[in-house]
């Protein structure tokens, strides 16, 4: 659409939703909300500044010490030499070839975790995996920083893949609205987080639904360290981070003591309650898990716990659990215990009852949609079978050949000589970044495709400038969303940036696998082919999707895939007939006690849920580190993306740390003060925001500030991962324990 000037306006899609983009010449000049979105995200506001930012990688670049002497030392501290594409690709291809021939493909780490960009063809992870498979394979990773621990524990409990549970077996918002009377939200349901969804969320509806729940009189309780984790109108029950399992146990104890447990449901639909009950009642360890026991641990009064338990037993109750609870040491326990509590309430399988995970974590959870196969680019099979739990990359680099346990198997870490990263930022996402920086010196070579000079790009040896989605054409589609987009190329590539596809095609060709990687097709040809395939799948399900030319013309369509009524795929039929429609667990029922897990013999994850205090929490606070740090997702962006432009806004950095007046006053801290946040692992700056919306003793610093340059003893912009601990959740889940950290805070003078 032209408006007389040379300004063009188009719609595109992103992880944070669709938006209008104004383009003048080769520049993005403005963005505006997409009209059909009832609650558009403001994240795109910063896009024009970010896309054309001085921190864009302009040309292929190779670190000087590596180029001259293949020197490993100096990553992150040395300057780069810019080279023409052909030369840089020659060097990288020869190096990958050398590593695979000398050490085998098991020496290449291509886990390459990260969100990259929305858009189905130019999905960076698919591209890097396809390339590495075409040249012999790579060490991959299992799970995610989002839900790695849950993905390990929950299949033992309900039998199904955790993501399938979320997306296909949980009630949609309408069913909750129509049936739930009490909504008990551990970790809240935060509309800030539901701004984003992998691959996009077009109609942001989470906030609207919670408002409707409150308006209709549903009792909504936000249980967590921060009031702001749920919208206004919800009751806030402050708890100390890491202690939710004790509150859940105490709720279960009240049910048992007051005869409120649904024994008939437990008998028909679960196994192992008789093994769990003696622990709950204190027969095995002399300690009943009563409200009086839990109160000083979690910070909730015994009478409040009793009243909540009675309310949960006497009304249609849905327990929801945020993903943050399992991104913490022993994160398996609150996840498993919430399922046990829901089973004791006996409402699993009833509309609007039972338990659900990750509502609000991303915008797609709760949208009731008919499952439709997506647009996917084949990654081929990986000839290398080595897989590490994704958040154990630091351990892998520190302990080549070292043993570790994971979900019942014992394995050894590979000896990694080359890391290839595309579409992620480990110097954003990993814990204990100072330790990662040390471990990062281990491989011989690090190659990164990135649009921006992130902390990860700066710690690479070879950096290839990648395009952003606005500089190439793509298809936008998420299985958790009911829109389909043609994402037009809006501007030419910035600098000399190339698409990941073209970068990998160039490398594959030099390694003799060009034909395998590209199949002889251009990106445009692939898109046409994959789109036709997708149309075919949709047609098989009776859903008509226009041809690509029509979609290009329309820019976007809404798909007729809204599901109505309760989701009946798993729990309702099981509840109706546990013998006829068993769960895919070993017993066919909900596993309150798991023989499988007990058989692993892990003291950090025994056969039924238990309270295991984390190594760092308020119960273990010290004089040096007396405050619990939670590091939630940032409200104004997605992870570390677009950060360099946000950081330009005067006063925006360092990041804001929320602190309770009781903790601020003795330290002489007022809102706006510059702070030093520190512990034995590191230190960063932050800007104080004193607020009663946080539990005393807890501080919150969002993720996403770019990790600074090495050598400094304080991270200037406030990246919380200089403070967090790099340990697995347990030997079972080995997920990230980002939310388990104690810190000290002081005013920074001068
Ligand atoms: N302390 C703490 N740490 C956490 C968490 C926490 O709660 N607390 N949460 C964790 C979670 S759940 C997650 S998911 C992770 C997120 O961690 P990441 O997903 O690694 O973070 P992003 O900033 O989204 O990184 C994506 C990178 O891809 C780049 N990119 C974008 N488009 C393209 C493209 O087309 N091609 C290429 N080659 N690159 C592209 C972006 O510029 C960006 O640098 O962080 C984790 N870290
Ligand atoms: N705007 C925006 N939205 C995002 C993202 C983003 O980067 N930006 N990232 C997306 C991604 S990748 C993911 S995985 C999801 C993550 O979704 P979540 O894991 O649910 O999100 P977090 O922000 O880590 O944590 C939510 C809240 O949990 C609370 N919390 C922390 N520890 C505890 C605890 O022990 N007990 C209780 N009860 N509460 C606790 C904190 O107060 C925190 O604000 O968010 C997604 N949404
Ligand atoms: Mo995530």
PDB file of C-alpha atoms in Angstrom, residues 121-122 127 375 377 472-475 486-489 499 501-502 505 518-533 548-549 552:
ATOM      1  CA  UNK A 121      11.609 -21.360   6.717  1.00  0.00           C
ATOM      2  CA  UNK A 122      14.329 -19.089   8.060  1.00  0.00           C
ATOM      3  CA  UNK A 127      18.862 -24.300   9.397  1.00  0.00           C
ATOM      4  CA  UNK A 375       5.319 -25.491   7.884  1.00  0.00           C
ATOM      5  CA  UNK A 377      11.920 -27.572   6.829  1.00  0.00           C
ATOM      6  CA  UNK A 472      13.852 -11.675   3.838  1.00  0.00           C
ATOM      7  CA  UNK A 473      10.612 -13.352   2.887  1.00  0.00           C
ATOM      8  CA  UNK A 474       8.993 -15.992   5.079  1.00  0.00           C
ATOM      9  CA  UNK A 475       5.833 -17.728   6.234  1.00  0.00           C
ATOM     10  CA  UNK A 486       3.089 -13.993   4.517  1.00  0.00           C
ATOM     11  CA  UNK A 487       6.053 -12.117   5.983  1.00  0.00           C
ATOM     12  CA  UNK A 488       7.245  -9.929   3.114  1.00  0.00           C
ATOM     13  CA  UNK A 489      10.818  -8.806   2.712  1.00  0.00           C
ATOM     14  CA  UNK A 499      20.100 -15.348   5.431  1.00  0.00           C
ATOM     15  CA  UNK A 501      20.069 -20.530   4.600  1.00  0.00           C
ATOM     16  CA  UNK A 502      22.458 -18.830   2.256  1.00  0.00           C
ATOM     17  CA  UNK A 505      24.429 -23.314   1.619  1.00  0.00           C
ATOM     18  CA  UNK A 518      19.932 -27.185  -0.666  1.00  0.00           C
ATOM     19  CA  UNK A 519      18.336 -30.005  -2.615  1.00  0.00           C
ATOM     20  CA  UNK A 520      19.117 -27.760  -5.592  1.00  0.00           C
ATOM     21  CA  UNK A 521      16.502 -25.228  -4.493  1.00  0.00           C
ATOM     22  CA  UNK A 522      16.591 -21.547  -3.690  1.00  0.00           C
ATOM     23  CA  UNK A 523      15.002 -20.221  -0.500  1.00  0.00           C
ATOM     24  CA  UNK A 524      12.055 -19.004  -2.555  1.00  0.00           C
ATOM     25  CA  UNK A 525      11.578 -22.417  -4.164  1.00  0.00           C
ATOM     26  CA  UNK A 526      11.702 -24.119  -0.756  1.00  0.00           C
ATOM     27  CA  UNK A 527       9.125 -21.753   0.628  1.00  0.00           C
ATOM     28  CA  UNK A 528       6.770 -22.486  -2.239  1.00  0.00           C
ATOM     29  CA  UNK A 529       7.247 -26.220  -1.791  1.00  0.00           C
ATOM     30  CA  UNK A 530       6.872 -26.282   1.993  1.00  0.00           C
ATOM     31  CA  UNK A 531       3.837 -24.058   1.749  1.00  0.00           C
ATOM     32  CA  UNK A 532       2.153 -26.371  -0.764  1.00  0.00           C
ATOM     33  CA  UNK A 533       2.916 -29.307   1.539  1.00  0.00           C
ATOM     34  CA  UNK A 548       0.855 -18.682  -1.807  1.00  0.00           C
ATOM     35  CA  UNK A 549       0.186 -15.948  -4.356  1.00  0.00           C
ATOM     36  CA  UNK A 552       1.041 -12.798  -0.507  1.00  0.00           C
TER      37      UNK A 552
END
